[in-house]
């Protein structure tokens, strides 16, 4: 029976690093190693709080914080060095607890979802495989938009590929940059602690709800309007 | 001229990892590697929030969070594996910005200070050298107390070696375990963001003040009652 109103199904756009896979701390160390090779000292915690933004903005922020000036060529070298160091960690990186189950549950419930990440496709692809992301999920990576987070382009592209307005999407991320990008996309931002930010930092960045990790989100999925496969 | 009151000089007891040296993220990775070798999965952010407590309590907390039971022998092996992995990082670890200058300034101002750390002496000694800690500073390491943080023993021992009641000391740390131990020692707890906790987490653990890192603390040292060498 219908009461005549249209129930819009929730749709989810997920960040990847720190949200679905446990890779933030390895990214921090890889940036630390890349910076160190170029003789630049920047404390780990300051790098940590920049993970998730576009590589270009991250390098710009690092230059401001360290006072070091890099040529565009050196900035590219720095990003490539990070990429090279991070590659060494790829095999050690695991999905966060509940990540694969959460995605499978959404699929089973008929809720559209995708992943939109500031990572390059070749860094992200092995993670998608580990999360058992079906090939028909329209994931978005760095190369496919002109500006990464905190610009809204990645989440807007993810929503567009789902064919759902971003304002009807829930964006799930672990960093304030995700939440800022979610807000700019007019989506509902939900935060996870699994990237290592404190709860208050995410709430101040306007997270509608904050969960520990994907498993905790899955345990409270009704709070985000997802009914189970039987329509409960 | 004196007004007849006794001005007690401030005294400082510092934590080491994340407070004076930039080693927290390497500790996280080393624990992750050690756990992984034993087939135990625990997310990096959960490890991060346990750094700074005694190794024994940390292993106990990890066992509770993962549901894995370890024999005392396995728990020892885990701690040794962490130690082995961390050793590989030792050369890459740098003092945090302002750390050596802060300690030197306190010495120049005649303010007693020491370092009290949950780390073992052989992990801590290279860091003390990098911070140019003078040999007459009565540092305290893990072996020298029966219970590490969040028990107050380390900070109490540090204060005792300075010959100053803990309640007249400022304890500076980056973790909630430092602040809890400071409170239990009746010392004034001051938090630094340089270990990667959020400001709110440290304030909720009763940090009297929170600074970004040792350099930021040095720039506001008057807030903690330290006059410069000329008695200003």
PDB file of N, CA and C in Angstrom, chain A residues 10-99:
ATOM      1  N   UNK A  10      17.625   6.437   0.305  1.00  0.00           N
ATOM      2  CA  UNK A  10      18.906   7.065   0.599  1.00  0.00           C
ATOM      3  C   UNK A  10      19.915   6.564  -0.423  1.00  0.00           C
ATOM      4  N   UNK A  11      20.915   7.372  -0.722  1.00  0.00           N
ATOM      5  CA  UNK A  11      22.031   6.910  -1.550  1.00  0.00           C
ATOM      6  C   UNK A  11      23.302   7.325  -0.828  1.00  0.00           C
ATOM      7  N   UNK A  12      24.352   6.537  -0.981  1.00  0.00           N
ATOM      8  CA  UNK A  12      25.579   6.790  -0.228  1.00  0.00           C
ATOM      9  C   UNK A  12      26.762   7.020  -1.153  1.00  0.00           C
ATOM     10  N   UNK A  13      27.548   8.062  -0.838  1.00  0.00           N
ATOM     11  CA  UNK A  13      28.829   8.268  -1.515  1.00  0.00           C
ATOM     12  C   UNK A  13      29.901   8.209  -0.434  1.00  0.00           C
ATOM     13  N   UNK A  14      30.837   7.275  -0.577  1.00  0.00           N
ATOM     14  CA  UNK A  14      31.866   7.056   0.433  1.00  0.00           C
ATOM     15  C   UNK A  14      33.219   7.603  -0.007  1.00  0.00           C
ATOM     16  N   UNK A  15      33.904   8.192   0.939  1.00  0.00           N
ATOM     17  CA  UNK A  15      35.349   8.396   0.814  1.00  0.00           C
ATOM     18  C   UNK A  15      36.014   7.021   0.959  1.00  0.00           C
ATOM     19  N   UNK A  16      37.285   6.911   0.569  1.00  0.00           N
ATOM     20  CA  UNK A  16      37.969   5.609   0.629  1.00  0.00           C
ATOM     21  C   UNK A  16      38.952   5.512   1.819  1.00  0.00           C
ATOM     22  N   UNK A  17      40.043   6.300   1.765  1.00  0.00           N
ATOM     23  CA  UNK A  17      41.117   6.197   2.771  1.00  0.00           C
ATOM     24  C   UNK A  17      40.647   6.674   4.142  1.00  0.00           C
ATOM     25  N   UNK A  18      40.709   5.801   5.138  1.00  0.00           N
ATOM     26  CA  UNK A  18      40.300   6.163   6.495  1.00  0.00           C
ATOM     27  C   UNK A  18      38.811   5.943   6.727  1.00  0.00           C
ATOM     28  N   UNK A  19      38.065   5.740   5.645  1.00  0.00           N
ATOM     29  CA  UNK A  19      36.611   5.556   5.731  1.00  0.00           C
ATOM     30  C   UNK A  19      36.244   4.091   5.472  1.00  0.00           C
ATOM     31  N   UNK A  20      36.842   3.521   4.429  1.00  0.00           N
ATOM     32  CA  UNK A  20      36.583   2.110   4.105  1.00  0.00           C
ATOM     33  C   UNK A  20      37.842   1.260   4.256  1.00  0.00           C
ATOM     34  N   UNK A  21      39.010   1.849   4.047  1.00  0.00           N
ATOM     35  CA  UNK A  21      40.262   1.095   4.234  1.00  0.00           C
ATOM     36  C   UNK A  21      41.162   1.837   5.227  1.00  0.00           C
ATOM     37  N   UNK A  22      41.987   1.063   5.934  1.00  0.00           N
ATOM     38  CA  UNK A  22      42.774   1.563   7.061  1.00  0.00           C
ATOM     39  C   UNK A  22      44.156   2.015   6.583  1.00  0.00           C
ATOM     40  N   UNK A  23      44.183   3.132   5.846  1.00  0.00           N
ATOM     41  CA  UNK A  23      45.402   3.533   5.144  1.00  0.00           C
ATOM     42  C   UNK A  23      45.927   4.913   5.519  1.00  0.00           C
ATOM     43  N   UNK A  24      45.227   5.630   6.418  1.00  0.00           N
ATOM     44  CA  UNK A  24      45.618   7.015   6.692  1.00  0.00           C
ATOM     45  C   UNK A  24      47.015   7.101   7.299  1.00  0.00           C
ATOM     46  N   UNK A  25      47.308   6.222   8.252  1.00  0.00           N
ATOM     47  CA  UNK A  25      48.594   6.315   8.950  1.00  0.00           C
ATOM     48  C   UNK A  25      49.752   5.980   8.012  1.00  0.00           C
ATOM     49  N   UNK A  26      49.513   5.052   7.073  1.00  0.00           N
ATOM     50  CA  UNK A  26      50.540   4.749   6.075  1.00  0.00           C
ATOM     51  C   UNK A  26      50.725   5.928   5.113  1.00  0.00           C
ATOM     52  N   UNK A  27      49.631   6.630   4.786  1.00  0.00           N
ATOM     53  CA  UNK A  27      49.771   7.836   3.954  1.00  0.00           C
ATOM     54  C   UNK A  27      50.617   8.891   4.679  1.00  0.00           C
ATOM     55  N   UNK A  28      50.375   9.040   5.982  1.00  0.00           N
ATOM     56  CA  UNK A  28      51.150  10.016   6.763  1.00  0.00           C
ATOM     57  C   UNK A  28      52.637   9.690   6.675  1.00  0.00           C
ATOM     58  N   UNK A  29      52.969   8.429   6.929  1.00  0.00           N
ATOM     59  CA  UNK A  29      54.379   8.026   6.911  1.00  0.00           C
ATOM     60  C   UNK A  29      54.976   8.195   5.508  1.00  0.00           C
ATOM     61  N   UNK A  30      54.200   7.868   4.474  1.00  0.00           N
ATOM     62  CA  UNK A  30      54.701   8.004   3.097  1.00  0.00           C
ATOM     63  C   UNK A  30      54.977   9.474   2.758  1.00  0.00           C
ATOM     64  N   UNK A  31      54.107  10.399   3.206  1.00  0.00           N
ATOM     65  CA  UNK A  31      54.376  11.828   3.004  1.00  0.00           C
ATOM     66  C   UNK A  31      55.603  12.260   3.795  1.00  0.00           C
ATOM     67  N   UNK A  32      55.704  11.780   5.028  1.00  0.00           N
ATOM     68  CA  UNK A  32      56.861  12.117   5.869  1.00  0.00           C
ATOM     69  C   UNK A  32      58.156  11.689   5.169  1.00  0.00           C
ATOM     70  N   UNK A  33      58.147  10.481   4.598  1.00  0.00           N
ATOM     71  CA  UNK A  33      59.346   9.982   3.913  1.00  0.00           C
ATOM     72  C   UNK A  33      59.638  10.808   2.670  1.00  0.00           C
ATOM     73  N   UNK A  34      58.593  11.150   1.911  1.00  0.00           N
ATOM     74  CA  UNK A  34      58.772  11.940   0.689  1.00  0.00           C
ATOM     75  C   UNK A  34      59.316  13.324   1.019  1.00  0.00           C
ATOM     76  N   UNK A  35      58.764  13.962   2.034  1.00  0.00           N
ATOM     77  CA  UNK A  35      59.222  15.299   2.440  1.00  0.00           C
ATOM     78  C   UNK A  35      60.659  15.245   2.923  1.00  0.00           C
ATOM     79  N   UNK A  36      60.946  14.211   3.700  1.00  0.00           N
ATOM     80  CA  UNK A  36      62.266  14.062   4.279  1.00  0.00           C
ATOM     81  C   UNK A  36      63.339  13.930   3.191  1.00  0.00           C
ATOM     82  N   UNK A  37      63.034  13.179   2.144  1.00  0.00           N
ATOM     83  CA  UNK A  37      63.959  13.039   1.004  1.00  0.00           C
ATOM     84  C   UNK A  37      64.299  14.379   0.374  1.00  0.00           C
ATOM     85  N   UNK A  38      63.330  15.318   0.427  1.00  0.00           N
ATOM     86  CA  UNK A  38      63.570  16.632  -0.160  1.00  0.00           C
ATOM     87  C   UNK A  38      64.068  17.623   0.887  1.00  0.00           C
ATOM     88  N   UNK A  39      64.424  17.095   2.057  1.00  0.00           N
ATOM     89  CA  UNK A  39      64.996  17.941   3.107  1.00  0.00           C
ATOM     90  C   UNK A  39      63.974  18.821   3.811  1.00  0.00           C
ATOM     91  N   UNK A  40      62.675  18.458   3.713  1.00  0.00           N
ATOM     92  CA  UNK A  40      61.622  19.265   4.329  1.00  0.00           C
ATOM     93  C   UNK A  40      61.116  18.566   5.588  1.00  0.00           C
ATOM     94  N   UNK A  41      61.117  19.284   6.707  1.00  0.00           N
ATOM     95  CA  UNK A  41      60.612  18.720   7.959  1.00  0.00           C
ATOM     96  C   UNK A  41      59.200  19.211   8.228  1.00  0.00           C
ATOM     97  N   UNK A  42      58.260  18.305   8.384  1.00  0.00           N
ATOM     98  CA  UNK A  42      56.893  18.685   8.766  1.00  0.00           C
ATOM     99  C   UNK A  42      56.395  17.580   9.697  1.00  0.00           C
ATOM    100  N   UNK A  43      55.844  17.974  10.854  1.00  0.00           N
ATOM    101  CA  UNK A  43      55.443  16.983  11.862  1.00  0.00           C
ATOM    102  C   UNK A  43      54.308  16.099  11.343  1.00  0.00           C
ATOM    103  N   UNK A  44      54.343  14.852  11.762  1.00  0.00           N
ATOM    104  CA  UNK A  44      53.350  13.862  11.331  1.00  0.00           C
ATOM    105  C   UNK A  44      51.904  14.306  11.581  1.00  0.00           C
ATOM    106  N   UNK A  45      51.643  14.902  12.744  1.00  0.00           N
ATOM    107  CA  UNK A  45      50.253  15.250  13.059  1.00  0.00           C
ATOM    108  C   UNK A  45      49.737  16.309  12.092  1.00  0.00           C
ATOM    109  N   UNK A  46      50.635  17.202  11.633  1.00  0.00           N
ATOM    110  CA  UNK A  46      50.195  18.222  10.670  1.00  0.00           C
ATOM    111  C   UNK A  46      49.919  17.590   9.305  1.00  0.00           C
ATOM    112  N   UNK A  47      50.715  16.580   8.937  1.00  0.00           N
ATOM    113  CA  UNK A  47      50.434  15.850   7.693  1.00  0.00           C
ATOM    114  C   UNK A  47      49.091  15.129   7.839  1.00  0.00           C
ATOM    115  N   UNK A  48      48.909  14.455   8.984  1.00  0.00           N
ATOM    116  CA  UNK A  48      47.680  13.693   9.243  1.00  0.00           C
ATOM    117  C   UNK A  48      46.434  14.536   8.977  1.00  0.00           C
ATOM    118  N   UNK A  49      46.435  15.764   9.488  1.00  0.00           N
ATOM    119  CA  UNK A  49      45.254  16.610   9.371  1.00  0.00           C
ATOM    120  C   UNK A  49      45.055  17.144   7.947  1.00  0.00           C
ATOM    121  N   UNK A  50      45.957  16.813   7.023  1.00  0.00           N
ATOM    122  CA  UNK A  50      45.825  17.236   5.617  1.00  0.00           C
ATOM    123  C   UNK A  50      45.457  16.083   4.704  1.00  0.00           C
ATOM    124  N   UNK A  51      45.555  14.835   5.217  1.00  0.00           N
ATOM    125  CA  UNK A  51      45.255  13.668   4.378  1.00  0.00           C
ATOM    126  C   UNK A  51      43.795  13.760   3.931  1.00  0.00           C
ATOM    127  N   UNK A  52      43.552  13.420   2.667  1.00  0.00           N
ATOM    128  CA  UNK A  52      42.182  13.448   2.149  1.00  0.00           C
ATOM    129  C   UNK A  52      41.922  14.643   1.274  1.00  0.00           C
ATOM    130  N   UNK A  53      42.719  15.712   1.448  1.00  0.00           N
ATOM    131  CA  UNK A  53      42.571  16.820   0.511  1.00  0.00           C
ATOM    132  C   UNK A  53      43.352  16.469  -0.755  1.00  0.00           C
ATOM    133  N   UNK A  54      43.120  17.218  -1.797  1.00  0.00           N
ATOM    134  CA  UNK A  54      43.824  16.955  -3.047  1.00  0.00           C
ATOM    135  C   UNK A  54      45.325  17.044  -2.816  1.00  0.00           C
ATOM    136  N   UNK A  55      46.098  16.216  -3.510  1.00  0.00           N
ATOM    137  CA  UNK A  55      47.554  16.230  -3.380  1.00  0.00           C
ATOM    138  C   UNK A  55      48.123  17.619  -3.632  1.00  0.00           C
ATOM    139  N   UNK A  56      47.565  18.313  -4.610  1.00  0.00           N
ATOM    140  CA  UNK A  56      48.050  19.654  -4.941  1.00  0.00           C
ATOM    141  C   UNK A  56      47.860  20.632  -3.793  1.00  0.00           C
ATOM    142  N   UNK A  57      46.666  20.629  -3.192  1.00  0.00           N
ATOM    143  CA  UNK A  57      46.383  21.525  -2.061  1.00  0.00           C
ATOM    144  C   UNK A  57      47.210  21.134  -0.850  1.00  0.00           C
ATOM    145  N   UNK A  58      47.403  19.830  -0.677  1.00  0.00           N
ATOM    146  CA  UNK A  58      48.184  19.324   0.443  1.00  0.00           C
ATOM    147  C   UNK A  58      49.623  19.838   0.346  1.00  0.00           C
ATOM    148  N   UNK A  59      50.183  19.764  -0.853  1.00  0.00           N
ATOM    149  CA  UNK A  59      51.550  20.258  -1.054  1.00  0.00           C
ATOM    150  C   UNK A  59      51.597  21.761  -0.815  1.00  0.00           C
ATOM    151  N   UNK A  60      50.550  22.479  -1.286  1.00  0.00           N
ATOM    152  CA  UNK A  60      50.502  23.929  -1.081  1.00  0.00           C
ATOM    153  C   UNK A  60      50.459  24.253   0.421  1.00  0.00           C
ATOM    154  N   UNK A  61      49.627  23.499   1.157  1.00  0.00           N
ATOM    155  CA  UNK A  61      49.508  23.725   2.600  1.00  0.00           C
ATOM    156  C   UNK A  61      50.833  23.421   3.293  1.00  0.00           C
ATOM    157  N   UNK A  62      51.495  22.353   2.846  1.00  0.00           N
ATOM    158  CA  UNK A  62      52.789  21.997   3.434  1.00  0.00           C
ATOM    159  C   UNK A  62      53.823  23.091   3.184  1.00  0.00           C
ATOM    160  N   UNK A  63      53.792  23.665   1.979  1.00  0.00           N
ATOM    161  CA  UNK A  63      54.737  24.735   1.663  1.00  0.00           C
ATOM    162  C   UNK A  63      54.498  25.936   2.568  1.00  0.00           C
ATOM    163  N   UNK A  64      53.227  26.259   2.804  1.00  0.00           N
ATOM    164  CA  UNK A  64      52.919  27.408   3.665  1.00  0.00           C
ATOM    165  C   UNK A  64      53.389  27.119   5.091  1.00  0.00           C
ATOM    166  N   UNK A  65      53.136  25.891   5.565  1.00  0.00           N
ATOM    167  CA  UNK A  65      53.454  25.576   6.967  1.00  0.00           C
ATOM    168  C   UNK A  65      54.952  25.441   7.218  1.00  0.00           C
ATOM    169  N   UNK A  66      55.707  25.055   6.182  1.00  0.00           N
ATOM    170  CA  UNK A  66      57.145  24.885   6.374  1.00  0.00           C
ATOM    171  C   UNK A  66      57.932  26.086   5.875  1.00  0.00           C
ATOM    172  N   UNK A  67      57.281  26.975   5.114  1.00  0.00           N
ATOM    173  CA  UNK A  67      57.997  28.116   4.543  1.00  0.00           C
ATOM    174  C   UNK A  67      58.877  27.741   3.352  1.00  0.00           C
ATOM    175  N   UNK A  68      58.819  26.478   2.936  1.00  0.00           N
ATOM    176  CA  UNK A  68      59.646  26.030   1.801  1.00  0.00           C
ATOM    177  C   UNK A  68      58.926  26.361   0.496  1.00  0.00           C
ATOM    178  N   UNK A  69      59.654  26.878  -0.491  1.00  0.00           N
ATOM    179  CA  UNK A  69      59.079  27.148  -1.803  1.00  0.00           C
ATOM    180  C   UNK A  69      59.506  26.037  -2.750  1.00  0.00           C
ATOM    181  N   UNK A  70      58.556  25.418  -3.408  1.00  0.00           N
ATOM    182  CA  UNK A  70      58.873  24.382  -4.394  1.00  0.00           C
ATOM    183  C   UNK A  70      58.469  24.870  -5.775  1.00  0.00           C
ATOM    184  N   UNK A  71      59.260  24.542  -6.779  1.00  0.00           N
ATOM    185  CA  UNK A  71      58.846  24.794  -8.163  1.00  0.00           C
ATOM    186  C   UNK A  71      57.738  23.794  -8.498  1.00  0.00           C
ATOM    187  N   UNK A  72      56.940  24.074  -9.547  1.00  0.00           N
ATOM    188  CA  UNK A  72      55.917  23.098  -9.939  1.00  0.00           C
ATOM    189  C   UNK A  72      56.526  21.713 -10.186  1.00  0.00           C
ATOM    190  N   UNK A  73      57.742  21.674 -10.747  1.00  0.00           N
ATOM    191  CA  UNK A  73      58.398  20.395 -11.000  1.00  0.00           C
ATOM    192  C   UNK A  73      58.715  19.679  -9.675  1.00  0.00           C
ATOM    193  N   UNK A  74      59.232  20.438  -8.705  1.00  0.00           N
ATOM    194  CA  UNK A  74      59.534  19.833  -7.399  1.00  0.00           C
ATOM    195  C   UNK A  74      58.262  19.357  -6.693  1.00  0.00           C
ATOM    196  N   UNK A  75      57.176  20.136  -6.837  1.00  0.00           N
ATOM    197  CA  UNK A  75      55.905  19.740  -6.212  1.00  0.00           C
ATOM    198  C   UNK A  75      55.409  18.423  -6.816  1.00  0.00           C
ATOM    199  N   UNK A  76      55.580  18.284  -8.137  1.00  0.00           N
ATOM    200  CA  UNK A  76      55.229  17.013  -8.791  1.00  0.00           C
ATOM    201  C   UNK A  76      56.095  15.875  -8.277  1.00  0.00           C
ATOM    202  N   UNK A  77      57.394  16.154  -8.146  1.00  0.00           N
ATOM    203  CA  UNK A  77      58.317  15.124  -7.633  1.00  0.00           C
ATOM    204  C   UNK A  77      57.914  14.676  -6.233  1.00  0.00           C
ATOM    205  N   UNK A  78      57.495  15.640  -5.425  1.00  0.00           N
ATOM    206  CA  UNK A  78      57.076  15.324  -4.058  1.00  0.00           C
ATOM    207  C   UNK A  78      55.861  14.390  -4.082  1.00  0.00           C
ATOM    208  N   UNK A  79      54.887  14.708  -4.936  1.00  0.00           N
ATOM    209  CA  UNK A  79      53.692  13.851  -5.035  1.00  0.00           C
ATOM    210  C   UNK A  79      54.059  12.461  -5.546  1.00  0.00           C
ATOM    211  N   UNK A  80      54.997  12.415  -6.504  1.00  0.00           N
ATOM    212  CA  UNK A  80      55.419  11.110  -7.026  1.00  0.00           C
ATOM    213  C   UNK A  80      56.168  10.309  -5.958  1.00  0.00           C
ATOM    214  N   UNK A  81      56.979  11.005  -5.151  1.00  0.00           N
ATOM    215  CA  UNK A  81      57.713  10.314  -4.082  1.00  0.00           C
ATOM    216  C   UNK A  81      56.734   9.742  -3.053  1.00  0.00           C
ATOM    217  N   UNK A  82      55.707  10.516  -2.726  1.00  0.00           N
ATOM    218  CA  UNK A  82      54.672   9.998  -1.813  1.00  0.00           C
ATOM    219  C   UNK A  82      54.039   8.734  -2.393  1.00  0.00           C
ATOM    220  N   UNK A  83      53.691   8.812  -3.672  1.00  0.00           N
ATOM    221  CA  UNK A  83      53.077   7.686  -4.366  1.00  0.00           C
ATOM    222  C   UNK A  83      53.991   6.453  -4.289  1.00  0.00           C
ATOM    223  N   UNK A  84      55.272   6.661  -4.526  1.00  0.00           N
ATOM    224  CA  UNK A  84      56.251   5.562  -4.525  1.00  0.00           C
ATOM    225  C   UNK A  84      56.344   4.936  -3.122  1.00  0.00           C
ATOM    226  N   UNK A  85      56.440   5.784  -2.094  1.00  0.00           N
ATOM    227  CA  UNK A  85      56.540   5.247  -0.729  1.00  0.00           C
ATOM    228  C   UNK A  85      55.248   4.552  -0.324  1.00  0.00           C
ATOM    229  N   UNK A  86      54.117   5.124  -0.726  1.00  0.00           N
ATOM    230  CA  UNK A  86      52.834   4.522  -0.331  1.00  0.00           C
ATOM    231  C   UNK A  86      52.658   3.142  -0.963  1.00  0.00           C
ATOM    232  N   UNK A  87      53.132   3.020  -2.212  1.00  0.00           N
ATOM    233  CA  UNK A  87      53.021   1.728  -2.919  1.00  0.00           C
ATOM    234  C   UNK A  87      53.594   0.577  -2.096  1.00  0.00           C
ATOM    235  N   UNK A  88      54.689   0.859  -1.376  1.00  0.00           N
ATOM    236  CA  UNK A  88      55.333  -0.172  -0.566  1.00  0.00           C
ATOM    237  C   UNK A  88      54.410  -0.712   0.528  1.00  0.00           C
ATOM    238  N   UNK A  89      53.392   0.087   0.913  1.00  0.00           N
ATOM    239  CA  UNK A  89      52.485  -0.320   1.988  1.00  0.00           C
ATOM    240  C   UNK A  89      51.265  -1.054   1.466  1.00  0.00           C
ATOM    241  N   UNK A  90      51.032  -0.992   0.158  1.00  0.00           N
ATOM    242  CA  UNK A  90      49.737  -1.430  -0.387  1.00  0.00           C
ATOM    243  C   UNK A  90      49.299  -2.793   0.133  1.00  0.00           C
ATOM    244  N   UNK A  91      50.223  -3.743   0.152  1.00  0.00           N
ATOM    245  CA  UNK A  91      49.844  -5.101   0.581  1.00  0.00           C
ATOM    246  C   UNK A  91      49.442  -5.182   2.045  1.00  0.00           C
ATOM    247  N   UNK A  92      49.919  -4.229   2.851  1.00  0.00           N
ATOM    248  CA  UNK A  92      49.654  -4.280   4.290  1.00  0.00           C
ATOM    249  C   UNK A  92      48.312  -3.633   4.655  1.00  0.00           C
ATOM    250  N   UNK A  93      47.673  -2.997   3.684  1.00  0.00           N
ATOM    251  CA  UNK A  93      46.466  -2.226   4.020  1.00  0.00           C
ATOM    252  C   UNK A  93      45.207  -3.073   3.956  1.00  0.00           C
ATOM    253  N   UNK A  94      44.411  -2.975   5.006  1.00  0.00           N
ATOM    254  CA  UNK A  94      43.221  -3.805   5.167  1.00  0.00           C
ATOM    255  C   UNK A  94      41.955  -2.947   5.151  1.00  0.00           C
ATOM    256  N   UNK A  95      40.838  -3.549   4.735  1.00  0.00           N
ATOM    257  CA  UNK A  95      39.559  -2.860   4.910  1.00  0.00           C
ATOM    258  C   UNK A  95      39.330  -2.588   6.391  1.00  0.00           C
ATOM    259  N   UNK A  96      38.642  -1.516   6.719  1.00  0.00           N
ATOM    260  CA  UNK A  96      38.267  -1.253   8.102  1.00  0.00           C
ATOM    261  C   UNK A  96      37.158  -2.229   8.518  1.00  0.00           C
ATOM    262  N   UNK A  97      37.022  -2.500   9.814  1.00  0.00           N
ATOM    263  CA  UNK A  97      35.996  -3.449  10.257  1.00  0.00           C
ATOM    264  C   UNK A  97      34.609  -3.060   9.736  1.00  0.00           C
ATOM    265  N   UNK A  98      33.934  -4.020   9.152  1.00  0.00           N
ATOM    266  CA  UNK A  98      32.566  -3.796   8.694  1.00  0.00           C
ATOM    267  C   UNK A  98      32.436  -3.164   7.323  1.00  0.00           C
ATOM    268  N   UNK A  99      33.561  -2.769   6.700  1.00  0.00           N
ATOM    269  CA  UNK A  99      33.468  -2.011   5.444  1.00  0.00           C
ATOM    270  C   UNK A  99      32.799  -2.838   4.340  1.00  0.00           C
TER     271      UNK A  99
END
